[in-house]
Amino acid sequence: MSAEPMDTTHEDDHLAGRVRHAVRSQAVPPELAAKIRQRMDAEPEHAWRGRWRSVVWLPIAAAIVISIAAGIAFRQGRPRLTAGQREAFIYSVLVKVSNAMRPGLDDHLHCSVYGRVPETAVPLAQAVKDLPPQFAEVLAVVQRQAPQSFQLYSAHLCTRHGRKFVHFQLKSDSRLLSVIITRRSVEESFVRDQIVPGLKEHGVAVHEARAAQFQMAAIETRDYLAYLVSDLDGEANRDLMLALAPGLQSALRKLES
């Protein structure tokens, strides 16, 4: 069953802080500065000298206006994006990673970033009620290795573009973390994509990628791809996957046997 996005006021609270931070941290576009310089060079000195304050403050004011508008949009509910706009954004992120990395990132964006995130803690029994029972060992690995600040709020089977995923969703304040399992297709292989493993843990090769603010780490077995996708920093994401990798590989190989 596909985990469908839902429009509620509170479910985007975890996104608001990240978006406002991203807007405020953006550098002033170089083309804006170039246009200002060109205009100043083209005018007599006396024409622009008295306006220097407005020129200096223009980029800052624009950033403030954008930030306020983003904050208002989030307080009013989900950003005013159509389904087509969401898909366009997801596609713009997916093209930054290799073919084998895309399924996990796609599901994280669709199901976690644009999905429903509960405001309060979810009892474990409720969080795992839709998890296929054969993935109980994977659940145990995730629970054992997840950072203490992260809470599991859903473990379920979902579908994206006709493909099935087992998705473990965790959150901590405004941060989201996904452990995602899906069956490999014959075309998908980190080796075939020539992705050099960053590290190995107990013989398990861990492959990494980054797209926008999303950090990814993944392993592959004979039949499965397993992803960790988060907005942690790269080192924290890598360390977590190194901790998860041996247990994930063991659990997935049992499913293959």
PDB file of C-alpha atoms in Angstrom:
ATOM      1  CA  MET A   1       0.000   0.000   0.000  1.00  0.00           C
ATOM      2  CA  SER A   2       1.439   3.363  -0.979  1.00  0.00           C
ATOM      3  CA  ALA A   3       2.050   5.899   1.759  1.00  0.00           C
ATOM      4  CA  GLU A   4       0.183   8.913   0.350  1.00  0.00           C
ATOM      5  CA  PRO A   5       1.165  12.521   1.200  1.00  0.00           C
ATOM      6  CA  MET A   6      -1.379  14.280   3.431  1.00  0.00           C
ATOM      7  CA  ASP A   7      -2.074  17.997   3.785  1.00  0.00           C
ATOM      8  CA  THR A   8      -2.113  19.036   7.439  1.00  0.00           C
ATOM      9  CA  THR A   9      -0.946  22.161   9.198  1.00  0.00           C
ATOM     10  CA  HIS A  10       1.386  20.561  11.724  1.00  0.00           C
ATOM     11  CA  GLU A  11       3.061  17.891   9.656  1.00  0.00           C
ATOM     12  CA  ASP A  12       5.376  20.443   8.015  1.00  0.00           C
ATOM     13  CA  ASP A  13       6.777  21.866  11.261  1.00  0.00           C
ATOM     14  CA  HIS A  14       9.869  19.702  10.879  1.00  0.00           C
ATOM     15  CA  LEU A  15      10.456  21.267   7.438  1.00  0.00           C
ATOM     16  CA  ALA A  16       9.946  24.906   8.353  1.00  0.00           C
ATOM     17  CA  GLY A  17      13.194  25.315  10.230  1.00  0.00           C
ATOM     18  CA  ARG A  18      15.200  23.643   7.488  1.00  0.00           C
ATOM     19  CA  VAL A  19      13.681  25.773   4.738  1.00  0.00           C
ATOM     20  CA  ARG A  20      14.138  29.051   6.601  1.00  0.00           C
ATOM     21  CA  HIS A  21      17.740  28.108   7.357  1.00  0.00           C
ATOM     22  CA  ALA A  22      18.364  27.214   3.715  1.00  0.00           C
ATOM     23  CA  VAL A  23      16.899  30.504   2.477  1.00  0.00           C
ATOM     24  CA  ARG A  24      18.890  32.611   4.908  1.00  0.00           C
ATOM     25  CA  SER A  25      22.117  30.753   4.169  1.00  0.00           C
ATOM     26  CA  GLN A  26      21.948  31.317   0.420  1.00  0.00           C
ATOM     27  CA  ALA A  27      24.679  33.516  -0.990  1.00  0.00           C
ATOM     28  CA  VAL A  28      23.690  36.606  -2.965  1.00  0.00           C
ATOM     29  CA  PRO A  29      23.458  35.540  -6.642  1.00  0.00           C
ATOM     30  CA  PRO A  30      26.588  36.739  -8.493  1.00  0.00           C
ATOM     31  CA  GLU A  31      24.508  37.957 -11.436  1.00  0.00           C
ATOM     32  CA  LEU A  32      22.677  40.377  -9.104  1.00  0.00           C
ATOM     33  CA  ALA A  33      25.921  41.910  -7.924  1.00  0.00           C
ATOM     34  CA  ALA A  34      27.164  42.186 -11.529  1.00  0.00           C
ATOM     35  CA  LYS A  35      24.009  44.002 -12.619  1.00  0.00           C
ATOM     36  CA  ILE A  36      24.335  46.480  -9.758  1.00  0.00           C
ATOM     37  CA  ARG A  37      27.957  47.209 -10.649  1.00  0.00           C
ATOM     38  CA  GLN A  38      27.064  47.685 -14.317  1.00  0.00           C
ATOM     39  CA  ARG A  39      24.347  50.168 -13.454  1.00  0.00           C
ATOM     40  CA  MET A  40      26.616  52.096 -11.125  1.00  0.00           C
ATOM     41  CA  ASP A  41      29.363  52.276 -13.767  1.00  0.00           C
ATOM     42  CA  ALA A  42      26.899  53.555 -16.344  1.00  0.00           C
ATOM     43  CA  GLU A  43      25.645  56.469 -14.180  1.00  0.00           C
ATOM     44  CA  PRO A  44      27.477  59.615 -13.092  1.00  0.00           C
ATOM     45  CA  GLU A  45      28.927  59.421  -9.623  1.00  0.00           C
ATOM     46  CA  HIS A  46      26.528  61.994  -8.176  1.00  0.00           C
ATOM     47  CA  ALA A  47      23.537  60.013  -9.468  1.00  0.00           C
ATOM     48  CA  TRP A  48      24.233  56.934  -7.395  1.00  0.00           C
ATOM     49  CA  ARG A  49      26.326  58.169  -4.482  1.00  0.00           C
ATOM     50  CA  GLY A  50      23.237  59.169  -2.534  1.00  0.00           C
ATOM     51  CA  ARG A  51      21.629  55.781  -3.144  1.00  0.00           C
ATOM     52  CA  TRP A  52      24.471  53.608  -1.865  1.00  0.00           C
ATOM     53  CA  ARG A  53      22.544  52.532   1.219  1.00  0.00           C
ATOM     54  CA  SER A  54      19.660  51.117  -0.829  1.00  0.00           C
ATOM     55  CA  VAL A  55      22.103  49.309  -3.134  1.00  0.00           C
ATOM     56  CA  VAL A  56      23.935  47.706  -0.215  1.00  0.00           C
ATOM     57  CA  TRP A  57      20.722  46.648   1.515  1.00  0.00           C
ATOM     58  CA  LEU A  58      18.841  45.438  -1.572  1.00  0.00           C
ATOM     59  CA  PRO A  59      20.102  41.792  -1.523  1.00  0.00           C
ATOM     60  CA  ILE A  60      19.651  41.599   2.249  1.00  0.00           C
ATOM     61  CA  ALA A  61      16.107  42.952   2.057  1.00  0.00           C
ATOM     62  CA  ALA A  62      15.257  40.509  -0.719  1.00  0.00           C
ATOM     63  CA  ALA A  63      16.502  37.585   1.384  1.00  0.00           C
ATOM     64  CA  ILE A  64      14.466  38.775   4.369  1.00  0.00           C
ATOM     65  CA  VAL A  65      11.310  39.070   2.246  1.00  0.00           C
ATOM     66  CA  ILE A  66      11.808  35.555   0.849  1.00  0.00           C
ATOM     67  CA  SER A  67      12.432  34.168   4.340  1.00  0.00           C
ATOM     68  CA  ILE A  68       9.297  35.817   5.761  1.00  0.00           C
ATOM     69  CA  ALA A  69       7.218  34.556   2.836  1.00  0.00           C
ATOM     70  CA  ALA A  70       8.517  31.021   3.368  1.00  0.00           C
ATOM     71  CA  GLY A  71       7.710  31.237   7.067  1.00  0.00           C
ATOM     72  CA  ILE A  72       4.170  32.411   6.374  1.00  0.00           C
ATOM     73  CA  ALA A  73       3.632  29.640   3.840  1.00  0.00           C
ATOM     74  CA  PHE A  74       4.702  27.013   6.352  1.00  0.00           C
ATOM     75  CA  ARG A  75       2.551  28.449   9.122  1.00  0.00           C
ATOM     76  CA  GLN A  76      -0.435  28.276   6.793  1.00  0.00           C
ATOM     77  CA  GLY A  77       0.233  24.647   5.947  1.00  0.00           C
ATOM     78  CA  ARG A  78       2.052  22.664   3.282  1.00  0.00           C
ATOM     79  CA  PRO A  79       4.051  24.738   0.765  1.00  0.00           C
ATOM     80  CA  ARG A  80       1.833  25.612  -2.148  1.00  0.00           C
ATOM     81  CA  LEU A  81       3.249  22.998  -4.475  1.00  0.00           C
ATOM     82  CA  THR A  82       1.222  21.042  -6.956  1.00  0.00           C
ATOM     83  CA  ALA A  83       1.881  17.342  -7.441  1.00  0.00           C
ATOM     84  CA  GLY A  84       3.714  18.257 -10.638  1.00  0.00           C
ATOM     85  CA  GLN A  85       5.934  20.758  -8.844  1.00  0.00           C
ATOM     86  CA  ARG A  86       6.789  18.196  -6.167  1.00  0.00           C
ATOM     87  CA  GLU A  87       7.715  15.652  -8.805  1.00  0.00           C
ATOM     88  CA  ALA A  88       9.813  18.230 -10.647  1.00  0.00           C
ATOM     89  CA  PHE A  89      11.745  18.968  -7.453  1.00  0.00           C
ATOM     90  CA  ILE A  90      12.245  15.271  -6.709  1.00  0.00           C
ATOM     91  CA  TYR A  91      13.521  14.706 -10.249  1.00  0.00           C
ATOM     92  CA  SER A  92      15.942  17.637  -9.950  1.00  0.00           C
ATOM     93  CA  VAL A  93      17.473  15.959  -6.892  1.00  0.00           C
ATOM     94  CA  LEU A  94      17.501  12.406  -8.291  1.00  0.00           C
ATOM     95  CA  VAL A  95      19.534  13.334 -11.372  1.00  0.00           C
ATOM     96  CA  LYS A  96      22.427  14.276  -9.081  1.00  0.00           C
ATOM     97  CA  VAL A  97      23.021  10.666  -8.010  1.00  0.00           C
ATOM     98  CA  SER A  98      23.699   7.407  -9.813  1.00  0.00           C
ATOM     99  CA  ASN A  99      21.033   5.049 -11.094  1.00  0.00           C
ATOM    100  CA  ALA A 100      21.477   2.588  -8.226  1.00  0.00           C
ATOM    101  CA  MET A 101      21.201   5.363  -5.616  1.00  0.00           C
ATOM    102  CA  ARG A 102      17.961   6.826  -6.963  1.00  0.00           C
ATOM    103  CA  PRO A 103      15.322   4.372  -5.641  1.00  0.00           C
ATOM    104  CA  GLY A 104      16.135   4.988  -1.980  1.00  0.00           C
ATOM    105  CA  LEU A 105      16.399   8.767  -2.366  1.00  0.00           C
ATOM    106  CA  ASP A 106      13.166   8.866  -4.385  1.00  0.00           C
ATOM    107  CA  ASP A 107      11.228   6.984  -1.708  1.00  0.00           C
ATOM    108  CA  HIS A 108      12.684   9.135   1.081  1.00  0.00           C
ATOM    109  CA  LEU A 109      11.681  12.360  -0.670  1.00  0.00           C
ATOM    110  CA  HIS A 110       8.196  11.162  -1.571  1.00  0.00           C
ATOM    111  CA  CYS A 111       7.309   9.285   1.605  1.00  0.00           C
ATOM    112  CA  SER A 112       9.221  11.178   4.325  1.00  0.00           C
ATOM    113  CA  VAL A 113       9.978  14.712   3.136  1.00  0.00           C
ATOM    114  CA  TYR A 114       6.553  15.123   1.487  1.00  0.00           C
ATOM    115  CA  GLY A 115       4.738  12.585   3.637  1.00  0.00           C
ATOM    116  CA  ARG A 116       3.010  12.825   6.984  1.00  0.00           C
ATOM    117  CA  VAL A 117       5.264  13.132  10.033  1.00  0.00           C
ATOM    118  CA  PRO A 118       3.476  12.860  13.395  1.00  0.00           C
ATOM    119  CA  GLU A 119       3.942  15.700  15.848  1.00  0.00           C
ATOM    120  CA  THR A 120       4.041  13.504  18.943  1.00  0.00           C
ATOM    121  CA  ALA A 121       5.718  10.204  19.786  1.00  0.00           C
ATOM    122  CA  VAL A 122       4.149   7.109  18.256  1.00  0.00           C
ATOM    123  CA  PRO A 123       3.874   3.881  20.310  1.00  0.00           C
ATOM    124  CA  LEU A 124       6.078   1.175  18.839  1.00  0.00           C
ATOM    125  CA  ALA A 125       3.153  -1.201  18.299  1.00  0.00           C
ATOM    126  CA  GLN A 126       1.426   1.403  16.159  1.00  0.00           C
ATOM    127  CA  ALA A 127       4.608   2.384  14.322  1.00  0.00           C
ATOM    128  CA  VAL A 128       5.311  -1.183  13.157  1.00  0.00           C
ATOM    129  CA  LYS A 129       1.750  -2.436  12.592  1.00  0.00           C
ATOM    130  CA  ASP A 130       2.170  -2.365   8.790  1.00  0.00           C
ATOM    131  CA  LEU A 131       5.652  -3.886   8.693  1.00  0.00           C
ATOM    132  CA  PRO A 132       5.854  -7.254   6.881  1.00  0.00           C
ATOM    133  CA  PRO A 133       6.779  -9.813   9.554  1.00  0.00           C
ATOM    134  CA  GLN A 134       9.746 -11.198   7.598  1.00  0.00           C
ATOM    135  CA  PHE A 135      11.536  -7.866   8.172  1.00  0.00           C
ATOM    136  CA  ALA A 136      11.400  -8.112  11.973  1.00  0.00           C
ATOM    137  CA  GLU A 137      15.160  -8.742  12.125  1.00  0.00           C
ATOM    138  CA  VAL A 138      15.828  -5.603  10.072  1.00  0.00           C
ATOM    139  CA  LEU A 139      13.641  -3.696  12.539  1.00  0.00           C
ATOM    140  CA  ALA A 140      15.751  -5.000  15.412  1.00  0.00           C
ATOM    141  CA  VAL A 141      18.931  -3.797  13.662  1.00  0.00           C
ATOM    142  CA  VAL A 142      17.464  -0.332  13.096  1.00  0.00           C
ATOM    143  CA  GLN A 143      16.253  -0.050  16.700  1.00  0.00           C
ATOM    144  CA  ARG A 144      19.603  -1.202  18.057  1.00  0.00           C
ATOM    145  CA  GLN A 145      21.772   1.163  15.999  1.00  0.00           C
ATOM    146  CA  ALA A 146      19.616   4.289  15.559  1.00  0.00           C
ATOM    147  CA  PRO A 147      20.873   7.411  17.364  1.00  0.00           C
ATOM    148  CA  GLN A 148      19.167   7.911  20.725  1.00  0.00           C
ATOM    149  CA  SER A 149      17.711  11.254  19.666  1.00  0.00           C
ATOM    150  CA  PHE A 150      15.778   9.646  16.784  1.00  0.00           C
ATOM    151  CA  GLN A 151      12.369   8.068  17.234  1.00  0.00           C
ATOM    152  CA  LEU A 152      10.911   5.440  14.916  1.00  0.00           C
ATOM    153  CA  TYR A 153       7.500   6.672  13.837  1.00  0.00           C
ATOM    154  CA  SER A 154       6.714   4.253  11.025  1.00  0.00           C
ATOM    155  CA  ALA A 155       7.911   0.953   9.578  1.00  0.00           C
ATOM    156  CA  HIS A 156       5.821  -0.101   6.620  1.00  0.00           C
ATOM    157  CA  LEU A 157       5.620  -1.446   3.099  1.00  0.00           C
ATOM    158  CA  CYS A 158       5.040   1.320   0.548  1.00  0.00           C
ATOM    159  CA  THR A 159       4.915   1.586  -3.226  1.00  0.00           C
ATOM    160  CA  ARG A 160       6.459   4.222  -5.462  1.00  0.00           C
ATOM    161  CA  HIS A 161       6.073   4.082  -9.256  1.00  0.00           C
ATOM    162  CA  GLY A 162       4.963   0.466  -8.935  1.00  0.00           C
ATOM    163  CA  ARG A 163       8.060  -0.523  -6.947  1.00  0.00           C
ATOM    164  CA  LYS A 164       7.820  -1.848  -3.390  1.00  0.00           C
ATOM    165  CA  PHE A 165       9.914  -0.564  -0.505  1.00  0.00           C
ATOM    166  CA  VAL A 166      10.194  -1.501   3.142  1.00  0.00           C
ATOM    167  CA  HIS A 167      10.608   1.876   4.789  1.00  0.00           C
ATOM    168  CA  PHE A 168      11.745   2.599   8.346  1.00  0.00           C
ATOM    169  CA  GLN A 169      11.097   6.273   9.159  1.00  0.00           C
ATOM    170  CA  LEU A 170      12.713   8.095  12.073  1.00  0.00           C
ATOM    171  CA  LYS A 171      12.728  11.714  13.197  1.00  0.00           C
ATOM    172  CA  SER A 172      14.507  13.982  15.660  1.00  0.00           C
ATOM    173  CA  ASP A 173      13.154  17.521  15.936  1.00  0.00           C
ATOM    174  CA  SER A 174      13.338  18.830  12.350  1.00  0.00           C
ATOM    175  CA  ARG A 175      15.618  16.052  11.072  1.00  0.00           C
ATOM    176  CA  LEU A 176      14.438  13.003   9.155  1.00  0.00           C
ATOM    177  CA  LEU A 177      16.141   9.668   8.665  1.00  0.00           C
ATOM    178  CA  SER A 178      15.109   6.702   6.513  1.00  0.00           C
ATOM    179  CA  VAL A 179      16.333   3.126   6.277  1.00  0.00           C
ATOM    180  CA  ILE A 180      14.908   1.755   3.044  1.00  0.00           C
ATOM    181  CA  ILE A 181      15.022  -1.767   1.609  1.00  0.00           C
ATOM    182  CA  THR A 182      14.042  -2.698  -1.938  1.00  0.00           C
ATOM    183  CA  ARG A 183      14.691  -5.589  -4.290  1.00  0.00           C
ATOM    184  CA  ARG A 184      17.419  -5.020  -6.845  1.00  0.00           C
ATOM    185  CA  SER A 185      16.603  -4.965 -10.520  1.00  0.00           C
ATOM    186  CA  VAL A 186      19.053  -6.544 -12.950  1.00  0.00           C
ATOM    187  CA  GLU A 187      20.277  -3.099 -14.060  1.00  0.00           C
ATOM    188  CA  GLU A 188      21.047  -1.823 -10.568  1.00  0.00           C
ATOM    189  CA  SER A 189      24.502  -2.300  -9.134  1.00  0.00           C
ATOM    190  CA  PHE A 190      26.927   0.017  -7.416  1.00  0.00           C
ATOM    191  CA  VAL A 191      29.737  -1.965  -9.012  1.00  0.00           C
ATOM    192  CA  ARG A 192      28.193  -1.521 -12.469  1.00  0.00           C
ATOM    193  CA  ASP A 193      27.743   2.205 -11.797  1.00  0.00           C
ATOM    194  CA  GLN A 194      31.438   2.273 -10.838  1.00  0.00           C
ATOM    195  CA  ILE A 195      30.719   3.746  -7.421  1.00  0.00           C
ATOM    196  CA  VAL A 196      33.806   3.110  -5.349  1.00  0.00           C
ATOM    197  CA  PRO A 197      32.863   2.063  -1.809  1.00  0.00           C
ATOM    198  CA  GLY A 198      33.837   4.688   0.727  1.00  0.00           C
ATOM    199  CA  LEU A 199      34.505   2.190   3.506  1.00  0.00           C
ATOM    200  CA  LYS A 200      33.990  -1.416   4.475  1.00  0.00           C
ATOM    201  CA  GLU A 201      32.643  -2.744   7.748  1.00  0.00           C
ATOM    202  CA  HIS A 202      33.166  -6.452   8.414  1.00  0.00           C
ATOM    203  CA  GLY A 203      33.575  -6.961   4.677  1.00  0.00           C
ATOM    204  CA  VAL A 204      30.409  -5.025   3.755  1.00  0.00           C
ATOM    205  CA  ALA A 205      31.083  -2.314   1.165  1.00  0.00           C
ATOM    206  CA  VAL A 206      29.338   0.981   1.949  1.00  0.00           C
ATOM    207  CA  HIS A 207      28.651   3.331  -0.967  1.00  0.00           C
ATOM    208  CA  GLU A 208      27.931   7.030  -0.467  1.00  0.00           C
ATOM    209  CA  ALA A 209      26.353   9.929  -2.325  1.00  0.00           C
ATOM    210  CA  ARG A 210      24.976  13.386  -1.646  1.00  0.00           C
ATOM    211  CA  ALA A 211      22.255  15.425  -3.348  1.00  0.00           C
ATOM    212  CA  ALA A 212      21.254  18.868  -2.053  1.00  0.00           C
ATOM    213  CA  GLN A 213      21.102  18.514   1.752  1.00  0.00           C
ATOM    214  CA  PHE A 214      20.460  14.771   1.630  1.00  0.00           C
ATOM    215  CA  GLN A 215      23.207  12.343   2.624  1.00  0.00           C
ATOM    216  CA  MET A 216      23.038   8.778   1.365  1.00  0.00           C
ATOM    217  CA  ALA A 217      24.820   5.556   2.189  1.00  0.00           C
ATOM    218  CA  ALA A 218      23.916   2.158   0.765  1.00  0.00           C
ATOM    219  CA  ILE A 219      24.858  -1.498   0.612  1.00  0.00           C
ATOM    220  CA  GLU A 220      23.841  -4.230  -1.797  1.00  0.00           C
ATOM    221  CA  THR A 221      23.331  -7.954  -1.447  1.00  0.00           C
ATOM    222  CA  ARG A 222      22.440 -10.502  -4.083  1.00  0.00           C
ATOM    223  CA  ASP A 223      18.761  -9.537  -4.190  1.00  0.00           C
ATOM    224  CA  TYR A 224      18.439  -6.302  -2.213  1.00  0.00           C
ATOM    225  CA  LEU A 225      19.535  -2.696  -1.997  1.00  0.00           C
ATOM    226  CA  ALA A 226      19.539  -1.109   1.470  1.00  0.00           C
ATOM    227  CA  TYR A 227      19.731   2.665   1.880  1.00  0.00           C
ATOM    228  CA  LEU A 228      20.258   5.139   4.670  1.00  0.00           C
ATOM    229  CA  VAL A 229      19.046   8.622   3.691  1.00  0.00           C
ATOM    230  CA  SER A 230      19.094  11.576   6.074  1.00  0.00           C
ATOM    231  CA  ASP A 231      19.840  15.258   6.531  1.00  0.00           C
ATOM    232  CA  LEU A 232      22.614  14.480   8.999  1.00  0.00           C
ATOM    233  CA  ASP A 233      26.104  15.647   8.135  1.00  0.00           C
ATOM    234  CA  GLY A 234      28.121  13.314   5.936  1.00  0.00           C
ATOM    235  CA  GLU A 235      30.280  11.854   8.696  1.00  0.00           C
ATOM    236  CA  ALA A 236      27.338  11.090  10.982  1.00  0.00           C
ATOM    237  CA  ASN A 237      25.414   9.465   8.132  1.00  0.00           C
ATOM    238  CA  ARG A 238      28.441   7.359   7.190  1.00  0.00           C
ATOM    239  CA  ASP A 239      29.103   6.256  10.768  1.00  0.00           C
ATOM    240  CA  LEU A 240      25.500   5.205  11.201  1.00  0.00           C
ATOM    241  CA  MET A 241      25.523   3.133   8.020  1.00  0.00           C
ATOM    242  CA  LEU A 242      28.774   1.467   9.102  1.00  0.00           C
ATOM    243  CA  ALA A 243      27.006   0.471  12.309  1.00  0.00           C
ATOM    244  CA  LEU A 244      23.914  -0.762  10.428  1.00  0.00           C
ATOM    245  CA  ALA A 245      25.657  -2.539   7.551  1.00  0.00           C
ATOM    246  CA  PRO A 246      26.674  -5.883   9.116  1.00  0.00           C
ATOM    247  CA  GLY A 247      23.259  -6.455  10.685  1.00  0.00           C
ATOM    248  CA  LEU A 248      21.400  -5.383   7.530  1.00  0.00           C
ATOM    249  CA  GLN A 249      23.478  -7.677   5.352  1.00  0.00           C
ATOM    250  CA  SER A 250      22.936 -10.632   7.692  1.00  0.00           C
ATOM    251  CA  ALA A 251      19.174 -10.092   7.845  1.00  0.00           C
ATOM    252  CA  LEU A 252      18.825  -9.643   4.076  1.00  0.00           C
ATOM    253  CA  ARG A 253      20.890 -12.728   3.275  1.00  0.00           C
ATOM    254  CA  LYS A 254      18.578 -14.779   5.451  1.00  0.00           C
ATOM    255  CA  LEU A 255      15.653 -13.528   3.341  1.00  0.00           C
ATOM    256  CA  GLU A 256      17.532 -14.592   0.202  1.00  0.00           C
ATOM    257  CA  SER A 257      18.215 -18.128   1.398  1.00  0.00           C
TER     258      SER A 257
END
